[in-house]
């Protein structure tokens, strides 16, 4: 049963946001960049096996090494920004990113010429799409946290809000979601998503904001049911739990070095 304070918070948020039905969202600028690609949950390219709910260890990158190529049309500053995101992951885990040679049969092909930001989920043993639509540094797809978010997809992470046990932590407000986007809130089965015993994480860089895929400019689509959600949807850095899950997924033994535990609310970008 919800505590009275949390129940009051839900009612207040709904009163403030749900009633603003006149303000339809029709601009990409109003959305997180990860939502606009039109793929599963906005930014996930999925195989038929992954969509059917099969969990398979073969989706882990061999030897925890991710090979990549970056579109040569990107300028040095944008290329360095992508490399910085790779460094953040390397510095928090045993994952290594290596530039692919012409003979490398599998790698993530980092492009910037398509709409939105999106990536395949996990290792597929072939050339994999990874698109970051060109934008000024720090904006839209070129927020550092958004690039890390997409790289975690490539490493095998799904979205936190779609985890099997999410209903104990967030309430989905169906009436505020565009009908054709309802699948973006479909829960993954326990056969697909493994939390490695780390539990639900409001601070995860893989969690969407409370207004993700909303029908109205000020409408909420997710309401937290537990405390600790002030940074929900942040795109600053991996949370402690993100790092812990990544290390468990790839059997790493390094100490975590990044954290968003104490991020201020204003850093939810």
PDB file of C-alpha atoms in Angstrom:
ATOM      1  CA  UNK A   1       0.000   0.000   0.000  1.00  0.00           C
ATOM      2  CA  UNK A   2       1.334   3.450  -0.914  1.00  0.00           C
ATOM      3  CA  UNK A   3       2.326   5.736   1.912  1.00  0.00           C
ATOM      4  CA  UNK A   4       0.050   8.822   2.293  1.00  0.00           C
ATOM      5  CA  UNK A   5       2.833  11.246   1.323  1.00  0.00           C
ATOM      6  CA  UNK A   6       3.545   9.384  -1.905  1.00  0.00           C
ATOM      7  CA  UNK A   7      -0.167   9.138  -2.724  1.00  0.00           C
ATOM      8  CA  UNK A   8      -0.520  12.895  -2.271  1.00  0.00           C
ATOM      9  CA  UNK A   9       2.483  13.475  -4.514  1.00  0.00           C
ATOM     10  CA  UNK A  10       0.920  11.370  -7.268  1.00  0.00           C
ATOM     11  CA  UNK A  11      -2.362  13.284  -7.048  1.00  0.00           C
ATOM     12  CA  UNK A  12      -0.546  16.621  -7.119  1.00  0.00           C
ATOM     13  CA  UNK A  13       1.552  15.677 -10.139  1.00  0.00           C
ATOM     14  CA  UNK A  14      -1.485  14.418 -12.010  1.00  0.00           C
ATOM     15  CA  UNK A  15      -3.413  17.603 -11.215  1.00  0.00           C
ATOM     16  CA  UNK A  16      -0.528  19.769 -12.436  1.00  0.00           C
ATOM     17  CA  UNK A  17       0.267  17.866 -15.621  1.00  0.00           C
ATOM     18  CA  UNK A  18      -2.449  15.542 -16.846  1.00  0.00           C
ATOM     19  CA  UNK A  19      -5.102  18.238 -17.216  1.00  0.00           C
ATOM     20  CA  UNK A  20      -3.042  20.231 -19.724  1.00  0.00           C
ATOM     21  CA  UNK A  21      -4.509  18.312 -22.634  1.00  0.00           C
ATOM     22  CA  UNK A  22      -4.438  21.223 -25.064  1.00  0.00           C
ATOM     23  CA  UNK A  23      -0.651  21.312 -25.387  1.00  0.00           C
ATOM     24  CA  UNK A  24       0.069  18.566 -27.898  1.00  0.00           C
ATOM     25  CA  UNK A  25       3.711  17.586 -28.390  1.00  0.00           C
ATOM     26  CA  UNK A  26       4.692  17.895 -32.032  1.00  0.00           C
ATOM     27  CA  UNK A  27       8.341  18.986 -31.941  1.00  0.00           C
ATOM     28  CA  UNK A  28      11.461  16.845 -31.625  1.00  0.00           C
ATOM     29  CA  UNK A  29      12.926  19.610 -29.463  1.00  0.00           C
ATOM     30  CA  UNK A  30      10.397  18.696 -26.752  1.00  0.00           C
ATOM     31  CA  UNK A  31      11.618  15.104 -26.561  1.00  0.00           C
ATOM     32  CA  UNK A  32      14.709  13.290 -25.372  1.00  0.00           C
ATOM     33  CA  UNK A  33      16.802  12.566 -28.452  1.00  0.00           C
ATOM     34  CA  UNK A  34      16.585   8.835 -27.753  1.00  0.00           C
ATOM     35  CA  UNK A  35      12.816   8.911 -28.291  1.00  0.00           C
ATOM     36  CA  UNK A  36      12.685  10.228 -31.848  1.00  0.00           C
ATOM     37  CA  UNK A  37      14.283   7.447 -33.903  1.00  0.00           C
ATOM     38  CA  UNK A  38      11.061   5.462 -34.183  1.00  0.00           C
ATOM     39  CA  UNK A  39      12.583   2.154 -33.088  1.00  0.00           C
ATOM     40  CA  UNK A  40      11.614  -0.162 -30.229  1.00  0.00           C
ATOM     41  CA  UNK A  41      11.351   2.027 -27.095  1.00  0.00           C
ATOM     42  CA  UNK A  42      12.717   4.842 -29.239  1.00  0.00           C
ATOM     43  CA  UNK A  43      16.336   3.828 -29.725  1.00  0.00           C
ATOM     44  CA  UNK A  44      16.705   0.030 -29.618  1.00  0.00           C
ATOM     45  CA  UNK A  45      17.317  -2.079 -32.721  1.00  0.00           C
ATOM     46  CA  UNK A  46      16.147  -5.596 -31.861  1.00  0.00           C
ATOM     47  CA  UNK A  47      16.481  -9.002 -33.495  1.00  0.00           C
ATOM     48  CA  UNK A  48      13.384 -11.229 -33.644  1.00  0.00           C
ATOM     49  CA  UNK A  49      14.905 -13.444 -30.940  1.00  0.00           C
ATOM     50  CA  UNK A  50      15.414 -10.491 -28.620  1.00  0.00           C
ATOM     51  CA  UNK A  51      11.861  -9.282 -29.192  1.00  0.00           C
ATOM     52  CA  UNK A  52      10.487 -12.722 -28.325  1.00  0.00           C
ATOM     53  CA  UNK A  53      12.055 -12.571 -24.892  1.00  0.00           C
ATOM     54  CA  UNK A  54      15.010 -14.950 -25.103  1.00  0.00           C
ATOM     55  CA  UNK A  55      17.918 -14.199 -22.782  1.00  0.00           C
ATOM     56  CA  UNK A  56      21.217 -15.399 -24.193  1.00  0.00           C
ATOM     57  CA  UNK A  57      24.771 -14.967 -22.932  1.00  0.00           C
ATOM     58  CA  UNK A  58      26.001 -14.910 -26.520  1.00  0.00           C
ATOM     59  CA  UNK A  59      24.894 -11.253 -26.659  1.00  0.00           C
ATOM     60  CA  UNK A  60      27.954 -10.346 -24.554  1.00  0.00           C
ATOM     61  CA  UNK A  61      30.961  -9.021 -26.469  1.00  0.00           C
ATOM     62  CA  UNK A  62      33.772 -11.621 -26.533  1.00  0.00           C
ATOM     63  CA  UNK A  63      36.619 -10.820 -24.151  1.00  0.00           C
ATOM     64  CA  UNK A  64      34.703  -7.694 -23.080  1.00  0.00           C
ATOM     65  CA  UNK A  65      36.104  -5.931 -26.151  1.00  0.00           C
ATOM     66  CA  UNK A  66      33.922  -3.721 -28.348  1.00  0.00           C
ATOM     67  CA  UNK A  67      35.270  -2.968 -31.811  1.00  0.00           C
ATOM     68  CA  UNK A  68      34.104   0.217 -33.491  1.00  0.00           C
ATOM     69  CA  UNK A  69      34.432   2.480 -36.511  1.00  0.00           C
ATOM     70  CA  UNK A  70      33.479   6.156 -36.456  1.00  0.00           C
ATOM     71  CA  UNK A  71      32.151   7.941 -39.536  1.00  0.00           C
ATOM     72  CA  UNK A  72      35.051   9.889 -41.028  1.00  0.00           C
ATOM     73  CA  UNK A  73      32.753  12.831 -41.790  1.00  0.00           C
ATOM     74  CA  UNK A  74      32.577  13.738 -38.097  1.00  0.00           C
ATOM     75  CA  UNK A  75      34.864  16.568 -37.065  1.00  0.00           C
ATOM     76  CA  UNK A  76      37.565  16.126 -34.445  1.00  0.00           C
ATOM     77  CA  UNK A  77      35.551  17.665 -31.607  1.00  0.00           C
ATOM     78  CA  UNK A  78      32.572  15.342 -32.115  1.00  0.00           C
ATOM     79  CA  UNK A  79      34.829  12.316 -32.560  1.00  0.00           C
ATOM     80  CA  UNK A  80      36.644  13.174 -29.323  1.00  0.00           C
ATOM     81  CA  UNK A  81      33.265  13.462 -27.569  1.00  0.00           C
ATOM     82  CA  UNK A  82      32.398   9.902 -28.613  1.00  0.00           C
ATOM     83  CA  UNK A  83      35.808   8.720 -27.441  1.00  0.00           C
ATOM     84  CA  UNK A  84      35.200  10.402 -24.101  1.00  0.00           C
ATOM     85  CA  UNK A  85      32.025   8.351 -23.639  1.00  0.00           C
ATOM     86  CA  UNK A  86      34.011   5.199 -24.362  1.00  0.00           C
ATOM     87  CA  UNK A  87      36.601   6.249 -21.793  1.00  0.00           C
ATOM     88  CA  UNK A  88      33.941   6.700 -19.111  1.00  0.00           C
ATOM     89  CA  UNK A  89      32.804   3.111 -19.632  1.00  0.00           C
ATOM     90  CA  UNK A  90      36.353   1.759 -19.770  1.00  0.00           C
ATOM     91  CA  UNK A  91      37.266   3.642 -16.602  1.00  0.00           C
ATOM     92  CA  UNK A  92      34.370   2.017 -14.731  1.00  0.00           C
ATOM     93  CA  UNK A  93      34.682  -1.581 -15.917  1.00  0.00           C
ATOM     94  CA  UNK A  94      36.818  -4.132 -17.727  1.00  0.00           C
ATOM     95  CA  UNK A  95      35.241  -3.172 -21.072  1.00  0.00           C
ATOM     96  CA  UNK A  96      37.688  -2.156 -23.786  1.00  0.00           C
ATOM     97  CA  UNK A  97      36.918  -0.262 -26.997  1.00  0.00           C
ATOM     98  CA  UNK A  98      39.218  -0.892 -29.947  1.00  0.00           C
ATOM     99  CA  UNK A  99      39.084   0.659 -33.402  1.00  0.00           C
ATOM    100  CA  UNK A 100      38.206  -2.012 -35.961  1.00  0.00           C
ATOM    101  CA  UNK A 101      40.585  -2.837 -38.777  1.00  0.00           C
ATOM    102  CA  UNK A 102      39.336  -3.479 -42.306  1.00  0.00           C
ATOM    103  CA  UNK A 103      39.544  -7.215 -41.585  1.00  0.00           C
ATOM    104  CA  UNK A 104      37.452  -7.057 -38.404  1.00  0.00           C
ATOM    105  CA  UNK A 105      34.174  -8.954 -39.117  1.00  0.00           C
ATOM    106  CA  UNK A 106      32.113  -7.449 -36.303  1.00  0.00           C
ATOM    107  CA  UNK A 107      32.004  -3.944 -34.850  1.00  0.00           C
ATOM    108  CA  UNK A 108      29.651  -1.075 -34.055  1.00  0.00           C
ATOM    109  CA  UNK A 109      29.494   1.292 -37.008  1.00  0.00           C
ATOM    110  CA  UNK A 110      29.073   4.751 -35.503  1.00  0.00           C
ATOM    111  CA  UNK A 111      27.289   7.060 -37.945  1.00  0.00           C
ATOM    112  CA  UNK A 112      25.608  10.452 -37.740  1.00  0.00           C
ATOM    113  CA  UNK A 113      23.551  10.580 -40.939  1.00  0.00           C
ATOM    114  CA  UNK A 114      20.206   9.160 -39.774  1.00  0.00           C
ATOM    115  CA  UNK A 115      17.410  10.620 -37.659  1.00  0.00           C
ATOM    116  CA  UNK A 116      17.729  10.163 -33.915  1.00  0.00           C
ATOM    117  CA  UNK A 117      20.133   8.164 -31.781  1.00  0.00           C
ATOM    118  CA  UNK A 118      19.840   4.385 -31.652  1.00  0.00           C
ATOM    119  CA  UNK A 119      21.833   1.174 -31.400  1.00  0.00           C
ATOM    120  CA  UNK A 120      21.505  -2.590 -31.597  1.00  0.00           C
ATOM    121  CA  UNK A 121      21.171  -4.303 -28.233  1.00  0.00           C
ATOM    122  CA  UNK A 122      24.112  -6.530 -27.322  1.00  0.00           C
ATOM    123  CA  UNK A 123      26.707  -8.298 -29.446  1.00  0.00           C
ATOM    124  CA  UNK A 124      25.399  -9.781 -32.709  1.00  0.00           C
ATOM    125  CA  UNK A 125      28.610 -11.033 -34.327  1.00  0.00           C
ATOM    126  CA  UNK A 126      28.327  -8.704 -37.326  1.00  0.00           C
ATOM    127  CA  UNK A 127      28.491  -5.028 -38.241  1.00  0.00           C
ATOM    128  CA  UNK A 128      25.975  -3.271 -35.986  1.00  0.00           C
ATOM    129  CA  UNK A 129      24.223   0.053 -36.442  1.00  0.00           C
ATOM    130  CA  UNK A 130      24.934   2.828 -33.964  1.00  0.00           C
ATOM    131  CA  UNK A 131      23.675   6.245 -34.993  1.00  0.00           C
ATOM    132  CA  UNK A 132      24.152   9.575 -33.248  1.00  0.00           C
ATOM    133  CA  UNK A 133      22.409  12.298 -35.225  1.00  0.00           C
ATOM    134  CA  UNK A 134      24.643  15.337 -35.608  1.00  0.00           C
ATOM    135  CA  UNK A 135      23.992  18.132 -33.110  1.00  0.00           C
ATOM    136  CA  UNK A 136      26.027  20.754 -31.256  1.00  0.00           C
ATOM    137  CA  UNK A 137      28.138  19.234 -28.487  1.00  0.00           C
ATOM    138  CA  UNK A 138      26.064  18.803 -25.347  1.00  0.00           C
ATOM    139  CA  UNK A 139      22.758  18.883 -27.241  1.00  0.00           C
ATOM    140  CA  UNK A 140      20.280  16.157 -28.250  1.00  0.00           C
ATOM    141  CA  UNK A 141      22.141  13.032 -29.453  1.00  0.00           C
ATOM    142  CA  UNK A 142      25.478  14.622 -28.629  1.00  0.00           C
ATOM    143  CA  UNK A 143      24.883  14.831 -24.904  1.00  0.00           C
ATOM    144  CA  UNK A 144      27.655  12.776 -23.336  1.00  0.00           C
ATOM    145  CA  UNK A 145      25.159  10.798 -21.263  1.00  0.00           C
ATOM    146  CA  UNK A 146      23.087   9.979 -24.335  1.00  0.00           C
ATOM    147  CA  UNK A 147      26.125   8.503 -26.085  1.00  0.00           C
ATOM    148  CA  UNK A 148      26.915   6.436 -22.973  1.00  0.00           C
ATOM    149  CA  UNK A 149      23.251   5.341 -22.915  1.00  0.00           C
ATOM    150  CA  UNK A 150      23.489   4.073 -26.498  1.00  0.00           C
ATOM    151  CA  UNK A 151      26.809   2.346 -25.821  1.00  0.00           C
ATOM    152  CA  UNK A 152      25.248   0.507 -22.891  1.00  0.00           C
ATOM    153  CA  UNK A 153      22.571  -0.724 -25.306  1.00  0.00           C
ATOM    154  CA  UNK A 154      25.368  -2.053 -27.508  1.00  0.00           C
ATOM    155  CA  UNK A 155      26.811  -3.786 -24.455  1.00  0.00           C
ATOM    156  CA  UNK A 156      23.482  -5.497 -23.733  1.00  0.00           C
ATOM    157  CA  UNK A 157      21.484  -3.125 -21.500  1.00  0.00           C
ATOM    158  CA  UNK A 158      17.723  -2.625 -21.869  1.00  0.00           C
ATOM    159  CA  UNK A 159      15.753   0.333 -20.513  1.00  0.00           C
ATOM    160  CA  UNK A 160      15.141   0.371 -16.767  1.00  0.00           C
ATOM    161  CA  UNK A 161      11.509   1.502 -17.035  1.00  0.00           C
ATOM    162  CA  UNK A 162      10.640  -1.669 -18.993  1.00  0.00           C
ATOM    163  CA  UNK A 163      12.070  -4.139 -16.476  1.00  0.00           C
ATOM    164  CA  UNK A 164       9.838  -6.966 -15.275  1.00  0.00           C
ATOM    165  CA  UNK A 165       9.509  -5.636 -11.716  1.00  0.00           C
ATOM    166  CA  UNK A 166       8.922  -2.002 -12.593  1.00  0.00           C
ATOM    167  CA  UNK A 167       5.281  -1.858 -11.390  1.00  0.00           C
ATOM    168  CA  UNK A 168       6.430  -1.711  -7.772  1.00  0.00           C
ATOM    169  CA  UNK A 169       8.449   1.412  -8.563  1.00  0.00           C
ATOM    170  CA  UNK A 170       6.629   3.398 -11.251  1.00  0.00           C
ATOM    171  CA  UNK A 171       3.033   3.815 -12.362  1.00  0.00           C
ATOM    172  CA  UNK A 172       2.449   4.086 -16.110  1.00  0.00           C
ATOM    173  CA  UNK A 173      -0.134   6.756 -17.028  1.00  0.00           C
ATOM    174  CA  UNK A 174      -1.596   5.196 -20.177  1.00  0.00           C
ATOM    175  CA  UNK A 175      -3.908   8.083 -21.030  1.00  0.00           C
ATOM    176  CA  UNK A 176      -0.945  10.429 -21.487  1.00  0.00           C
ATOM    177  CA  UNK A 177       0.822   8.176 -24.000  1.00  0.00           C
ATOM    178  CA  UNK A 178       0.214   8.366 -27.727  1.00  0.00           C
ATOM    179  CA  UNK A 179      -1.602   5.197 -28.759  1.00  0.00           C
ATOM    180  CA  UNK A 180       0.980   4.176 -31.351  1.00  0.00           C
ATOM    181  CA  UNK A 181       3.748   4.548 -28.747  1.00  0.00           C
ATOM    182  CA  UNK A 182       2.260   2.268 -26.085  1.00  0.00           C
ATOM    183  CA  UNK A 183       4.686  -0.533 -26.991  1.00  0.00           C
ATOM    184  CA  UNK A 184       7.473   1.640 -25.634  1.00  0.00           C
ATOM    185  CA  UNK A 185       6.198   0.782 -22.155  1.00  0.00           C
ATOM    186  CA  UNK A 186       5.888  -2.956 -22.702  1.00  0.00           C
ATOM    187  CA  UNK A 187       7.634  -4.816 -19.903  1.00  0.00           C
ATOM    188  CA  UNK A 188      10.489  -7.177 -20.685  1.00  0.00           C
ATOM    189  CA  UNK A 189      10.235 -10.655 -19.222  1.00  0.00           C
ATOM    190  CA  UNK A 190      12.637 -12.034 -16.639  1.00  0.00           C
ATOM    191  CA  UNK A 191      13.892 -14.286 -19.438  1.00  0.00           C
ATOM    192  CA  UNK A 192      15.135 -11.204 -21.288  1.00  0.00           C
ATOM    193  CA  UNK A 193      16.406  -8.863 -18.605  1.00  0.00           C
ATOM    194  CA  UNK A 194      18.679  -9.864 -15.744  1.00  0.00           C
ATOM    195  CA  UNK A 195      19.305  -7.257 -13.043  1.00  0.00           C
ATOM    196  CA  UNK A 196      22.155  -9.306 -11.545  1.00  0.00           C
ATOM    197  CA  UNK A 197      20.604  -8.862  -8.130  1.00  0.00           C
ATOM    198  CA  UNK A 198      21.011  -5.076  -8.208  1.00  0.00           C
ATOM    199  CA  UNK A 199      17.335  -4.112  -8.148  1.00  0.00           C
ATOM    200  CA  UNK A 200      15.460  -1.175  -9.665  1.00  0.00           C
ATOM    201  CA  UNK A 201      17.437   2.027 -10.173  1.00  0.00           C
ATOM    202  CA  UNK A 202      15.726   5.413 -10.567  1.00  0.00           C
ATOM    203  CA  UNK A 203      19.162   7.005 -11.081  1.00  0.00           C
ATOM    204  CA  UNK A 204      20.082   4.740 -13.994  1.00  0.00           C
ATOM    205  CA  UNK A 205      21.292   6.381 -17.181  1.00  0.00           C
ATOM    206  CA  UNK A 206      19.030   3.793 -18.848  1.00  0.00           C
ATOM    207  CA  UNK A 207      15.854   5.189 -17.232  1.00  0.00           C
ATOM    208  CA  UNK A 208      13.639   7.554 -19.217  1.00  0.00           C
ATOM    209  CA  UNK A 209      12.166  10.760 -17.805  1.00  0.00           C
ATOM    210  CA  UNK A 210       8.725  10.964 -16.218  1.00  0.00           C
ATOM    211  CA  UNK A 211       7.336  12.565 -19.395  1.00  0.00           C
ATOM    212  CA  UNK A 212       8.829  10.136 -21.933  1.00  0.00           C
ATOM    213  CA  UNK A 213       6.683   9.534 -25.052  1.00  0.00           C
ATOM    214  CA  UNK A 214       4.050  11.900 -23.706  1.00  0.00           C
ATOM    215  CA  UNK A 215       0.990  12.988 -25.637  1.00  0.00           C
ATOM    216  CA  UNK A 216       0.931  16.437 -24.043  1.00  0.00           C
ATOM    217  CA  UNK A 217       3.723  18.946 -23.485  1.00  0.00           C
ATOM    218  CA  UNK A 218       3.301  18.843 -19.730  1.00  0.00           C
ATOM    219  CA  UNK A 219       1.859  15.369 -19.327  1.00  0.00           C
ATOM    220  CA  UNK A 220       3.521  12.686 -17.228  1.00  0.00           C
ATOM    221  CA  UNK A 221       3.733   9.109 -18.472  1.00  0.00           C
ATOM    222  CA  UNK A 222       5.504   7.642 -15.444  1.00  0.00           C
ATOM    223  CA  UNK A 223       5.006   8.421 -11.754  1.00  0.00           C
ATOM    224  CA  UNK A 224       7.525   7.140  -9.180  1.00  0.00           C
ATOM    225  CA  UNK A 225       5.990   5.093  -6.381  1.00  0.00           C
ATOM    226  CA  UNK A 226       9.064   5.023  -4.169  1.00  0.00           C
ATOM    227  CA  UNK A 227      11.436   7.701  -2.852  1.00  0.00           C
ATOM    228  CA  UNK A 228      14.783   8.361  -4.487  1.00  0.00           C
ATOM    229  CA  UNK A 229      13.556   9.368  -7.949  1.00  0.00           C
ATOM    230  CA  UNK A 230      14.672  13.018  -8.076  1.00  0.00           C
ATOM    231  CA  UNK A 231      17.259  12.253 -10.791  1.00  0.00           C
ATOM    232  CA  UNK A 232      15.034   9.943 -12.837  1.00  0.00           C
ATOM    233  CA  UNK A 233      15.935  10.369 -16.505  1.00  0.00           C
ATOM    234  CA  UNK A 234      19.364  11.910 -15.901  1.00  0.00           C
ATOM    235  CA  UNK A 235      21.918  11.771 -18.724  1.00  0.00           C
ATOM    236  CA  UNK A 236      25.019  12.895 -16.836  1.00  0.00           C
ATOM    237  CA  UNK A 237      26.796   9.625 -16.078  1.00  0.00           C
ATOM    238  CA  UNK A 238      26.274   6.004 -15.175  1.00  0.00           C
ATOM    239  CA  UNK A 239      24.853   5.434 -11.709  1.00  0.00           C
ATOM    240  CA  UNK A 240      26.572   3.213  -9.164  1.00  0.00           C
ATOM    241  CA  UNK A 241      24.054   0.501 -10.015  1.00  0.00           C
ATOM    242  CA  UNK A 242      24.648   0.845 -13.773  1.00  0.00           C
ATOM    243  CA  UNK A 243      28.347   0.317 -13.165  1.00  0.00           C
ATOM    244  CA  UNK A 244      27.737  -2.587 -10.822  1.00  0.00           C
ATOM    245  CA  UNK A 245      25.427  -4.287 -13.352  1.00  0.00           C
ATOM    246  CA  UNK A 246      27.901  -3.779 -16.185  1.00  0.00           C
ATOM    247  CA  UNK A 247      30.710  -5.304 -14.155  1.00  0.00           C
ATOM    248  CA  UNK A 248      28.517  -8.250 -13.174  1.00  0.00           C
ATOM    249  CA  UNK A 249      27.377  -8.761 -16.769  1.00  0.00           C
ATOM    250  CA  UNK A 250      30.952  -9.024 -18.028  1.00  0.00           C
ATOM    251  CA  UNK A 251      32.430 -10.683 -14.930  1.00  0.00           C
ATOM    252  CA  UNK A 252      34.698  -7.727 -14.244  1.00  0.00           C
ATOM    253  CA  UNK A 253      36.634  -7.410 -11.001  1.00  0.00           C
ATOM    254  CA  UNK A 254      37.473  -3.681 -11.123  1.00  0.00           C
ATOM    255  CA  UNK A 255      36.322  -1.094  -8.610  1.00  0.00           C
ATOM    256  CA  UNK A 256      33.641   1.339  -9.787  1.00  0.00           C
ATOM    257  CA  UNK A 257      34.805   4.912 -10.221  1.00  0.00           C
ATOM    258  CA  UNK A 258      31.785   6.816 -11.545  1.00  0.00           C
ATOM    259  CA  UNK A 259      28.618   7.793  -9.709  1.00  0.00           C
ATOM    260  CA  UNK A 260      25.469   9.904 -10.055  1.00  0.00           C
ATOM    261  CA  UNK A 261      24.188   9.203  -6.549  1.00  0.00           C
ATOM    262  CA  UNK A 262      24.418  12.854  -5.486  1.00  0.00           C
ATOM    263  CA  UNK A 263      23.474  14.573  -8.733  1.00  0.00           C
ATOM    264  CA  UNK A 264      21.403  17.744  -8.266  1.00  0.00           C
ATOM    265  CA  UNK A 265      17.951  17.806  -9.809  1.00  0.00           C
ATOM    266  CA  UNK A 266      19.084  20.513 -12.263  1.00  0.00           C
ATOM    267  CA  UNK A 267      21.431  18.003 -13.889  1.00  0.00           C
ATOM    268  CA  UNK A 268      18.516  16.000 -15.289  1.00  0.00           C
ATOM    269  CA  UNK A 269      19.276  16.792 -18.950  1.00  0.00           C
TER     270      UNK A 269
END
